[in-house]
Amino acid sequence: MTGWDIRPGAVYGVLGRAATAAEGLSKAGQGVQKSLPAAAAAAGTISGMYCGEAPQGRVGAALAEFGKEWQSQLAYVAQRTANSLNGAKKATDEYVQGDLKMAEDAHRKALEEPKIEMPGQGKK
């Protein structure tokens, strides 16, 4: 490979769309976190005005266990997603800065006074 071929504008566009998708996943996860305990409490039980407080049934216990396991995995995925998006942005920013630095160096070098050495001068 002789060089990089990154289009920063395209990368930033993809990162923006990925961040929007990640926000949607986050909102969905928050919704599940709010509704899962109620579903676990109500699943597989009979309660009401004449039955008293509903005991937790097997389905409710399974949903509660699922929620505890799922919550840690969701937190991991959310953190991993954020780290990936931030890392890709930082790498692209560094790439752009590198391009600007190379351009600055090339420009400075082009503006340097030329050093002309004539044959026979200064050499003994």
Tab-separated table of N, CA, C and O in Angstrom:
chain	number	residue	atom	x	y	z
A	1	MET	N	0.840	-1.165	0.000
A	1	MET	CA	0.000	0.000	0.000
A	1	MET	C	0.891	1.235	0.000
A	1	MET	O	1.782	1.370	0.818
A	2	THR	N	0.606	2.140	-0.905
A	2	THR	CA	1.460	3.326	-1.028
A	2	THR	C	0.906	4.538	-0.302
A	2	THR	O	1.608	5.523	-0.170
A	3	GLY	N	-0.319	4.504	0.154
A	3	GLY	CA	-0.857	5.669	0.840
A	3	GLY	C	-2.270	5.433	1.328
A	3	GLY	O	-2.891	4.423	1.010
A	4	TRP	N	-2.735	6.370	2.094
A	4	TRP	CA	-4.093	6.308	2.622
A	4	TRP	C	-5.062	6.861	1.603
A	4	TRP	O	-4.735	7.752	0.835
A	5	ASP	N	-6.260	6.346	1.610
A	5	ASP	CA	-7.307	6.854	0.745
A	5	ASP	C	-8.573	7.009	1.586
A	5	ASP	O	-9.477	6.192	1.522
A	6	ILE	N	-8.585	8.027	2.412
A	6	ILE	CA	-9.721	8.272	3.302
A	6	ILE	C	-10.399	9.556	2.857
A	6	ILE	O	-9.741	10.553	2.581
A	7	ARG	N	-11.702	9.513	2.798
A	7	ARG	CA	-12.479	10.714	2.488
A	7	ARG	C	-13.134	11.172	3.787
A	7	ARG	O	-14.188	10.646	4.178
A	8	PRO	N	-12.509	12.129	4.488
A	8	PRO	CA	-13.006	12.534	5.805
A	8	PRO	C	-14.480	12.922	5.824
A	8	PRO	O	-15.202	12.567	6.750
A	9	GLY	N	-14.933	13.629	4.811
A	9	GLY	CA	-16.348	14.016	4.775
A	9	GLY	C	-17.263	12.804	4.777
A	9	GLY	O	-18.293	12.790	5.466
A	10	ALA	N	-16.887	11.780	4.012
A	10	ALA	CA	-17.688	10.557	3.975
A	10	ALA	C	-17.644	9.841	5.324
A	10	ALA	O	-18.659	9.331	5.801
A	11	VAL	N	-16.458	9.812	5.936
A	11	VAL	CA	-16.335	9.167	7.250
A	11	VAL	C	-17.217	9.881	8.267
A	11	VAL	O	-17.957	9.250	9.020
A	12	TYR	N	-17.152	11.215	8.289
A	12	TYR	CA	-17.968	11.968	9.239
A	12	TYR	C	-19.466	11.738	8.981
A	12	TYR	O	-20.265	11.680	9.921
A	13	GLY	N	-19.841	11.596	7.715
A	13	GLY	CA	-21.242	11.305	7.392
A	13	GLY	C	-21.677	9.953	7.939
A	13	GLY	O	-22.761	9.823	8.527
A	14	VAL	N	-20.845	8.944	7.755
A	14	VAL	CA	-21.157	7.605	8.277
A	14	VAL	C	-21.208	7.640	9.803
A	14	VAL	O	-22.099	7.051	10.418
A	15	LEU	N	-20.272	8.343	10.412
A	15	LEU	CA	-20.266	8.443	11.875
A	15	LEU	C	-21.537	9.119	12.386
A	15	LEU	O	-22.099	8.707	13.405
A	16	GLY	N	-21.999	10.128	11.678
A	16	GLY	CA	-23.238	10.800	12.072
A	16	GLY	C	-24.438	9.865	11.997
A	16	GLY	O	-25.269	9.829	12.911
A	17	ARG	N	-24.515	9.092	10.909
A	17	ARG	CA	-25.630	8.145	10.771
A	17	ARG	C	-25.531	7.035	11.818
A	17	ARG	O	-26.541	6.604	12.378
A	18	ALA	N	-24.315	6.586	12.095
A	18	ALA	CA	-24.130	5.547	13.113
A	18	ALA	C	-24.500	6.066	14.495
A	18	ALA	O	-25.106	5.350	15.302
A	19	ALA	N	-24.160	7.309	14.786
A	19	ALA	CA	-24.524	7.903	16.081
A	19	ALA	C	-26.042	8.020	16.215
A	19	ALA	O	-26.594	7.753	17.286
A	20	THR	N	-26.716	8.376	15.132
A	20	THR	CA	-28.180	8.461	15.153
A	20	THR	C	-28.789	7.080	15.417
A	20	THR	O	-29.719	6.947	16.213
A	21	ALA	N	-28.240	6.065	14.761
A	21	ALA	CA	-28.725	4.699	14.985
A	21	ALA	C	-28.456	4.262	16.422
A	21	ALA	O	-29.298	3.625	17.059
A	22	ALA	N	-27.298	4.616	16.951
A	22	ALA	CA	-26.962	4.257	18.328
A	22	ALA	C	-27.913	4.939	19.315
A	22	ALA	O	-28.298	4.337	20.325
A	23	GLU	N	-28.305	6.167	19.025
A	23	GLU	CA	-29.278	6.859	19.879
A	23	GLU	C	-30.609	6.117	19.878
A	23	GLU	O	-31.251	5.977	20.920
A	24	GLY	N	-31.021	5.648	18.708
A	24	GLY	CA	-32.265	4.877	18.612
A	24	GLY	C	-32.187	3.594	19.420
A	24	GLY	O	-33.144	3.230	20.122
A	25	LEU	N	-31.063	2.908	19.349
A	25	LEU	CA	-30.887	1.692	20.141
A	25	LEU	C	-30.899	2.014	21.628
A	25	LEU	O	-31.459	1.264	22.434
A	26	SER	N	-30.291	3.122	21.995
A	26	SER	CA	-30.268	3.526	23.394
A	26	SER	C	-31.681	3.797	23.911
A	26	SER	O	-32.050	3.361	25.006
A	27	LYS	N	-32.478	4.501	23.114
A	27	LYS	CA	-33.855	4.788	23.517
A	27	LYS	C	-34.672	3.502	23.628
A	27	LYS	O	-35.480	3.348	24.556
A	28	ALA	N	-34.457	2.586	22.701
A	28	ALA	CA	-35.163	1.297	22.770
A	28	ALA	C	-34.757	0.536	24.028
A	28	ALA	O	-35.604	-0.051	24.713
A	29	GLY	N	-33.483	0.542	24.340
A	29	GLY	CA	-33.000	-0.131	25.538
A	29	GLY	C	-33.576	0.474	26.799
A	29	GLY	O	-33.954	-0.241	27.736
A	30	GLN	N	-33.672	1.804	26.832
A	30	GLN	CA	-34.258	2.477	27.991
A	30	GLN	C	-35.732	2.107	28.136
A	30	GLN	O	-36.224	1.911	29.254
A	31	GLY	N	-36.418	1.996	27.007
A	31	GLY	CA	-37.826	1.598	27.046
A	31	GLY	C	-38.004	0.197	27.604
A	31	GLY	O	-38.901	-0.057	28.413
A	32	VAL	N	-37.143	-0.712	27.182
A	32	VAL	CA	-37.214	-2.081	27.690
A	32	VAL	C	-36.895	-2.109	29.183
A	32	VAL	O	-37.555	-2.809	29.958
A	33	GLN	N	-35.898	-1.334	29.594
A	33	GLN	CA	-35.546	-1.291	31.013
A	33	GLN	C	-36.714	-0.801	31.867
A	33	GLN	O	-36.892	-1.255	32.990
A	34	LYS	N	-37.491	0.116	31.338
A	34	LYS	CA	-38.637	0.643	32.088
A	34	LYS	C	-39.800	-0.354	32.109
A	34	LYS	O	-40.499	-0.473	33.109
A	35	SER	N	-40.037	-1.038	30.990
A	35	SER	CA	-41.215	-1.897	30.891
A	35	SER	C	-40.984	-3.333	31.360
A	35	SER	O	-41.934	-4.004	31.750
A	36	LEU	N	-39.748	-3.808	31.356
A	36	LEU	CA	-39.477	-5.199	31.718
A	36	LEU	C	-39.869	-5.523	33.162
A	36	LEU	O	-40.481	-6.575	33.400
A	37	PRO	N	-39.567	-4.676	34.141
A	37	PRO	CA	-39.990	-5.005	35.507
A	37	PRO	C	-41.514	-5.151	35.640
A	37	PRO	O	-41.996	-6.050	36.339
A	38	ALA	N	-42.276	-4.295	34.984
A	38	ALA	CA	-43.732	-4.400	35.038
A	38	ALA	C	-44.203	-5.679	34.361
A	38	ALA	O	-45.116	-6.360	34.857
A	39	ALA	N	-43.571	-6.018	33.240
A	39	ALA	CA	-43.937	-7.257	32.555
A	39	ALA	C	-43.606	-8.464	33.429
A	39	ALA	O	-44.386	-9.418	33.515
A	40	ALA	N	-42.460	-8.426	34.094
A	40	ALA	CA	-42.069	-9.533	34.969
A	40	ALA	C	-43.033	-9.670	36.146
A	40	ALA	O	-43.374	-10.787	36.549
A	41	ALA	N	-43.482	-8.566	36.669
A	41	ALA	CA	-44.401	-8.604	37.809
A	41	ALA	C	-45.768	-9.149	37.410
A	41	ALA	O	-46.441	-9.807	38.197
A	42	ALA	N	-46.180	-8.881	36.179
A	42	ALA	CA	-47.518	-9.267	35.747
A	42	ALA	C	-47.564	-10.621	35.033
A	42	ALA	O	-48.635	-11.214	34.925
A	43	ALA	N	-46.450	-11.116	34.553
A	43	ALA	CA	-46.458	-12.307	33.712
A	43	ALA	C	-46.787	-13.569	34.518
A	43	ALA	O	-46.195	-13.839	35.548
A	44	GLY	N	-47.726	-14.314	34.005
A	44	GLY	CA	-48.029	-15.621	34.574
A	44	GLY	C	-48.670	-15.586	35.946
A	44	GLY	O	-48.592	-16.557	36.685
A	45	THR	N	-49.316	-14.507	36.315
A	45	THR	CA	-49.941	-14.415	37.626
A	45	THR	C	-51.385	-13.970	37.486
A	45	THR	O	-51.785	-13.429	36.457
A	46	ILE	N	-52.130	-14.219	38.511
A	46	ILE	CA	-53.517	-13.750	38.549
A	46	ILE	C	-53.621	-12.831	39.747
A	46	ILE	O	-53.257	-13.193	40.866
A	47	SER	N	-54.098	-11.649	39.516
A	47	SER	CA	-54.289	-10.728	40.628
A	47	SER	C	-55.488	-9.858	40.332
A	47	SER	O	-55.981	-9.827	39.212
A	48	GLY	N	-55.912	-9.187	41.290
A	48	GLY	CA	-57.042	-8.299	41.091
A	48	GLY	C	-57.638	-7.932	42.427
A	48	GLY	O	-57.088	-8.222	43.487
A	49	MET	N	-58.804	-7.384	42.341
A	49	MET	CA	-59.460	-6.870	43.536
A	49	MET	C	-59.739	-7.975	44.556
A	49	MET	O	-59.633	-7.777	45.758
A	50	TYR	N	-60.022	-9.194	44.106
A	50	TYR	CA	-60.395	-10.265	45.016
A	50	TYR	C	-59.248	-11.234	45.300
A	50	TYR	O	-59.346	-12.025	46.220
A	51	CYS	N	-58.200	-11.175	44.517
A	51	CYS	CA	-57.112	-12.147	44.659
A	51	CYS	C	-55.961	-11.638	45.521
A	51	CYS	O	-55.113	-12.414	45.932
A	52	GLY	N	-55.880	-10.362	45.725
A	52	GLY	CA	-54.783	-9.811	46.506
A	52	GLY	C	-53.556	-9.548	45.645
A	52	GLY	O	-53.613	-9.549	44.412
A	53	GLU	N	-52.421	-9.331	46.311
A	53	GLU	CA	-51.148	-9.046	45.628
A	53	GLU	C	-50.716	-10.269	44.820
A	53	GLU	O	-50.758	-11.397	45.301
A	54	ALA	N	-50.268	-10.037	43.609
A	54	ALA	CA	-49.863	-11.134	42.737
A	54	ALA	C	-48.477	-11.639	43.113
A	54	ALA	O	-47.552	-10.846	43.254
A	55	PRO	N	-48.343	-12.958	43.305
A	55	PRO	CA	-47.008	-13.509	43.539
A	55	PRO	C	-46.240	-13.536	42.219
A	55	PRO	O	-46.836	-13.521	41.151
A	56	GLN	N	-44.932	-13.601	42.312
A	56	GLN	CA	-44.155	-13.675	41.079
A	56	GLN	C	-44.143	-15.113	40.590
A	56	GLN	O	-43.773	-16.028	41.319
A	57	GLY	N	-44.546	-15.288	39.357
A	57	GLY	CA	-44.570	-16.625	38.772
A	57	GLY	C	-43.258	-16.958	38.096
A	57	GLY	O	-42.303	-16.181	38.101
A	58	ARG	N	-43.218	-18.124	37.473
A	58	ARG	CA	-42.000	-18.578	36.791
A	58	ARG	C	-41.624	-17.686	35.617
A	58	ARG	O	-40.457	-17.393	35.391
A	59	VAL	N	-42.618	-17.281	34.872
A	59	VAL	CA	-42.349	-16.414	33.724
A	59	VAL	C	-41.801	-15.078	34.205
A	59	VAL	O	-40.829	-14.544	33.656
A	60	GLY	N	-42.396	-14.556	35.271
A	60	GLY	CA	-41.918	-13.297	35.832
A	60	GLY	C	-40.486	-13.412	36.325
A	60	GLY	O	-39.662	-12.512	36.118
A	61	ALA	N	-40.171	-14.516	36.994
A	61	ALA	CA	-38.806	-14.738	37.480
A	61	ALA	C	-37.825	-14.843	36.313
A	61	ALA	O	-36.710	-14.302	36.369
A	62	ALA	N	-38.245	-15.524	35.259
A	62	ALA	CA	-37.372	-15.655	34.078
A	62	ALA	C	-37.144	-14.297	33.423
A	62	ALA	O	-36.025	-13.981	32.998
A	63	LEU	N	-38.195	-13.489	33.342
A	63	LEU	CA	-38.039	-12.152	32.760
A	63	LEU	C	-37.121	-11.283	33.620
A	63	LEU	O	-36.300	-10.528	33.094
A	64	ALA	N	-37.249	-11.394	34.916
A	64	ALA	CA	-36.375	-10.620	35.805
A	64	ALA	C	-34.918	-11.056	35.631
A	64	ALA	O	-34.014	-10.211	35.569
A	65	GLU	N	-34.684	-12.344	35.534
A	65	GLU	CA	-33.318	-12.853	35.327
A	65	GLU	C	-32.780	-12.398	33.971
A	65	GLU	O	-31.626	-11.986	33.854
A	66	PHE	N	-33.630	-12.492	32.955
A	66	PHE	CA	-33.243	-12.015	31.622
A	66	PHE	C	-32.872	-10.533	31.690
A	66	PHE	O	-31.870	-10.111	31.112
A	67	GLY	N	-33.666	-9.741	32.385
A	67	GLY	CA	-33.415	-8.301	32.493
A	67	GLY	C	-32.087	-7.998	33.148
A	67	GLY	O	-31.357	-7.109	32.710
A	68	LYS	N	-31.745	-8.731	34.200
A	68	LYS	CA	-30.463	-8.491	34.876
A	68	LYS	C	-29.296	-8.810	33.941
A	68	LYS	O	-28.339	-8.040	33.858
A	69	GLU	N	-29.362	-9.928	33.235
A	69	GLU	CA	-28.282	-10.315	32.322
A	69	GLU	C	-28.227	-9.370	31.126
A	69	GLU	O	-27.166	-8.933	30.706
A	70	TRP	N	-29.376	-9.067	30.583
A	70	TRP	CA	-29.460	-8.221	29.394
A	70	TRP	C	-28.940	-6.823	29.685
A	70	TRP	O	-28.284	-6.212	28.854
A	71	GLN	N	-29.199	-6.300	30.894
A	71	GLN	CA	-28.785	-4.949	31.249
A	71	GLN	C	-27.261	-4.806	31.192
A	71	GLN	O	-26.741	-3.829	30.656
A	72	SER	N	-26.528	-5.784	31.713
A	72	SER	CA	-25.067	-5.680	31.679
A	72	SER	C	-24.537	-5.800	30.251
A	72	SER	O	-23.591	-5.113	29.876
A	73	GLN	N	-25.160	-6.654	29.455
A	73	GLN	CA	-24.729	-6.788	28.069
A	73	GLN	C	-25.049	-5.530	27.269
A	73	GLN	O	-24.255	-5.115	26.421
A	74	LEU	N	-26.196	-4.935	27.529
A	74	LEU	CA	-26.565	-3.704	26.840
A	74	LEU	C	-25.596	-2.577	27.193
A	74	LEU	O	-25.174	-1.819	26.321
A	75	ALA	N	-25.230	-2.494	28.467
A	75	ALA	CA	-24.268	-1.468	28.885
A	75	ALA	C	-22.928	-1.674	28.178
A	75	ALA	O	-22.287	-0.714	27.746
A	76	TYR	N	-22.515	-2.937	28.025
A	76	TYR	CA	-21.262	-3.243	27.327
A	76	TYR	C	-21.344	-2.810	25.866
A	76	TYR	O	-20.428	-2.157	25.346
A	77	VAL	N	-22.431	-3.161	25.198
A	77	VAL	CA	-22.594	-2.807	23.786
A	77	VAL	C	-22.631	-1.291	23.620
A	77	VAL	O	-22.016	-0.744	22.697
A	78	ALA	N	-23.324	-0.601	24.521
A	78	ALA	CA	-23.401	0.859	24.433
A	78	ALA	C	-22.019	1.488	24.584
A	78	ALA	O	-21.649	2.386	23.817
A	79	GLN	N	-21.238	1.004	25.552
A	79	GLN	CA	-19.902	1.557	25.765
A	79	GLN	C	-18.992	1.228	24.591
A	79	GLN	O	-18.220	2.071	24.130
A	80	ARG	N	-19.092	0.016	24.087
A	80	ARG	CA	-18.263	-0.391	22.946
A	80	ARG	C	-18.602	0.432	21.710
A	80	ARG	O	-17.714	0.841	20.954
A	81	THR	N	-19.883	0.698	21.510
A	81	THR	CA	-20.316	1.509	20.368
A	81	THR	C	-19.774	2.930	20.488
A	81	THR	O	-19.231	3.480	19.519
A	82	ALA	N	-19.902	3.512	21.670
A	82	ALA	CA	-19.396	4.875	21.884
A	82	ALA	C	-17.889	4.929	21.667
A	82	ALA	O	-17.381	5.849	21.006
A	83	ASN	N	-17.174	3.939	22.194
A	83	ASN	CA	-15.714	3.908	22.014
A	83	ASN	C	-15.339	3.787	20.532
A	83	ASN	O	-14.393	4.433	20.076
A	84	SER	N	-16.065	2.967	19.800
A	84	SER	CA	-15.783	2.781	18.377
A	84	SER	C	-16.028	4.057	17.584
A	84	SER	O	-15.199	4.451	16.746
A	85	LEU	N	-17.164	4.697	17.831
A	85	LEU	CA	-17.477	5.935	17.118
A	85	LEU	C	-16.472	7.033	17.455
A	85	LEU	O	-15.979	7.736	16.564
A	86	ASN	N	-16.158	7.174	18.742
A	86	ASN	CA	-15.191	8.199	19.143
A	86	ASN	C	-13.796	7.897	18.587
A	86	ASN	O	-13.087	8.816	18.165
A	87	GLY	N	-13.411	6.622	18.580
A	87	GLY	CA	-12.097	6.250	18.035
A	87	GLY	C	-11.997	6.531	16.541
A	87	GLY	O	-10.976	7.039	16.063
A	88	ALA	N	-13.058	6.208	15.806
A	88	ALA	CA	-13.050	6.466	14.363
A	88	ALA	C	-12.997	7.968	14.078
A	88	ALA	O	-12.291	8.409	13.162
A	89	LYS	N	-13.722	8.760	14.867
A	89	LYS	CA	-13.686	10.208	14.682
A	89	LYS	C	-12.302	10.752	14.997
A	89	LYS	O	-11.754	11.568	14.239
A	90	LYS	N	-11.719	10.289	16.090
A	90	LYS	CA	-10.394	10.778	16.473
A	90	LYS	C	-9.352	10.406	15.417
A	90	LYS	O	-8.500	11.224	15.056
A	91	ALA	N	-9.417	9.178	14.911
A	91	ALA	CA	-8.474	8.748	13.877
A	91	ALA	C	-8.636	9.592	12.614
A	91	ALA	O	-7.642	9.986	11.989
A	92	THR	N	-9.871	9.886	12.243
A	92	THR	CA	-10.109	10.711	11.058
A	92	THR	C	-9.626	12.139	11.282
A	92	THR	O	-9.012	12.745	10.393
A	93	ASP	N	-9.869	12.664	12.479
A	93	ASP	CA	-9.363	14.007	12.810
A	93	ASP	C	-7.834	14.046	12.691
A	93	ASP	O	-7.271	15.001	12.151
A	94	GLU	N	-7.166	13.015	13.194
A	94	GLU	CA	-5.702	12.953	13.122
A	94	GLU	C	-5.237	12.855	11.669
A	94	GLU	O	-4.228	13.442	11.285
A	95	TYR	N	-5.972	12.099	10.868
A	95	TYR	CA	-5.656	11.977	9.440
A	95	TYR	C	-5.732	13.350	8.771
A	95	TYR	O	-4.836	13.742	8.016
A	96	VAL	N	-6.800	14.096	9.063
A	96	VAL	CA	-6.966	15.439	8.492
A	96	VAL	C	-5.829	16.341	8.964
A	96	VAL	O	-5.234	17.080	8.164
A	97	GLN	N	-5.506	16.290	10.257
A	97	GLN	CA	-4.415	17.111	10.781
A	97	GLN	C	-3.086	16.727	10.128
A	97	GLN	O	-2.261	17.594	9.838
A	98	GLY	N	-2.881	15.439	9.898
A	98	GLY	CA	-1.668	14.985	9.210
A	98	GLY	C	-1.586	15.538	7.804
A	98	GLY	O	-0.521	15.980	7.355
A	99	ASP	N	-2.721	15.522	7.092
A	99	ASP	CA	-2.758	16.106	5.745
A	99	ASP	C	-2.423	17.587	5.783
A	99	ASP	O	-1.664	18.093	4.960
A	100	LEU	N	-3.000	18.291	6.741
A	100	LEU	CA	-2.732	19.726	6.853
A	100	LEU	C	-1.262	19.980	7.184
A	100	LEU	O	-0.647	20.902	6.638
A	101	LYS	N	-0.691	19.164	8.053
A	101	LYS	CA	0.723	19.305	8.419
A	101	LYS	C	1.613	19.030	7.214
A	101	LYS	O	2.583	19.765	6.969
A	102	MET	N	1.291	17.965	6.458
A	102	MET	CA	2.091	17.672	5.263
A	102	MET	C	1.989	18.807	4.249
A	102	MET	O	2.991	19.180	3.627
A	103	ALA	N	0.800	19.350	4.077
A	103	ALA	CA	0.624	20.462	3.143
A	103	ALA	C	1.402	21.685	3.616
A	103	ALA	O	2.058	22.370	2.815
A	104	GLU	N	1.359	21.950	4.909
A	104	GLU	CA	2.103	23.075	5.465
A	104	GLU	C	3.604	22.887	5.260
A	104	GLU	O	4.309	23.817	4.847
A	105	ASP	N	4.094	21.680	5.518
A	105	ASP	CA	5.519	21.396	5.334
A	105	ASP	C	5.928	21.553	3.865
A	105	ASP	O	6.980	22.125	3.564
A	106	ALA	N	5.101	21.036	2.962
A	106	ALA	CA	5.405	21.154	1.537
A	106	ALA	C	5.400	22.617	1.098
A	106	ALA	O	6.261	23.045	0.313
A	107	HIS	N	4.458	23.384	1.602
A	107	HIS	CA	4.379	24.801	1.254
A	107	HIS	C	5.596	25.552	1.764
A	107	HIS	O	6.201	26.357	1.051
A	108	ARG	N	5.963	25.271	3.019
A	108	ARG	CA	7.136	25.930	3.608
A	108	ARG	C	8.388	25.568	2.805
A	108	ARG	O	9.208	26.424	2.506
A	109	LYS	N	8.519	24.313	2.430
A	109	LYS	CA	9.695	23.879	1.678
A	109	LYS	C	9.738	24.545	0.304
A	109	LYS	O	10.806	24.917	-0.187
A	110	ALA	N	8.567	24.711	-0.308
A	110	ALA	CA	8.514	25.351	-1.624
A	110	ALA	C	8.911	26.824	-1.550
A	110	ALA	O	9.416	27.379	-2.528
A	111	LEU	N	8.711	27.455	-0.409
A	111	LEU	CA	9.033	28.865	-0.256
A	111	LEU	C	10.472	29.119	0.199
A	111	LEU	O	10.903	30.272	0.243
A	112	GLU	N	11.194	28.072	0.530
A	112	GLU	CA	12.587	28.253	0.968
A	112	GLU	C	13.433	28.810	-0.171
A	112	GLU	O	13.192	28.526	-1.347
A	113	GLU	N	14.405	29.612	0.227
A	113	GLU	CA	15.349	30.118	-0.759
A	113	GLU	C	16.131	28.934	-1.326
A	113	GLU	O	16.573	28.057	-0.586
A	114	PRO	N	16.292	28.904	-2.619
A	114	PRO	CA	17.055	27.796	-3.197
A	114	PRO	C	18.546	27.922	-2.861
A	114	PRO	O	19.084	29.014	-2.731
A	115	LYS	N	19.163	26.798	-2.679
A	115	LYS	CA	20.608	26.754	-2.448
A	115	LYS	C	21.245	26.274	-3.748
A	115	LYS	O	21.058	25.136	-4.150
A	116	ILE	N	21.954	27.173	-4.338
A	116	ILE	CA	22.584	26.861	-5.619
A	116	ILE	C	24.070	26.693	-5.398
A	116	ILE	O	24.745	27.595	-4.885
A	117	GLU	N	24.587	25.576	-5.783
A	117	GLU	CA	26.020	25.333	-5.691
A	117	GLU	C	26.583	25.235	-7.106
A	117	GLU	O	26.187	24.344	-7.873
A	118	MET	N	27.414	26.174	-7.405
A	118	MET	CA	28.029	26.199	-8.719
A	118	MET	C	29.215	25.248	-8.710
A	118	MET	O	29.904	25.126	-7.694
A	119	PRO	N	29.475	24.606	-9.825
A	119	PRO	CA	30.637	23.708	-9.879
A	119	PRO	C	31.913	24.477	-9.610
A	119	PRO	O	32.121	25.589	-10.114
A	120	GLY	N	32.749	23.913	-8.778
A	120	GLY	CA	34.039	24.502	-8.506
A	120	GLY	C	34.048	25.537	-7.421
A	120	GLY	O	35.097	26.058	-7.056
A	121	GLN	N	32.906	25.897	-6.882
A	121	GLN	CA	32.872	26.899	-5.818
A	121	GLN	C	32.721	26.201	-4.468
A	121	GLN	O	31.875	25.338	-4.296
A	122	GLY	N	33.547	26.605	-3.547
A	122	GLY	CA	33.445	26.110	-2.193
A	122	GLY	C	34.016	24.712	-1.985
A	122	GLY	O	34.048	24.239	-0.886
A	123	LYS	N	34.424	24.047	-2.989
A	123	LYS	CA	34.978	22.707	-2.825
A	123	LYS	C	36.469	22.762	-3.048
A	123	LYS	O	36.968	23.405	-3.959
A	124	LYS	N	37.208	22.115	-2.237
A	124	LYS	CA	38.672	22.092	-2.369
A	124	LYS	C	39.176	20.709	-2.550
A	124	LYS	O	38.711	19.740	-2.211
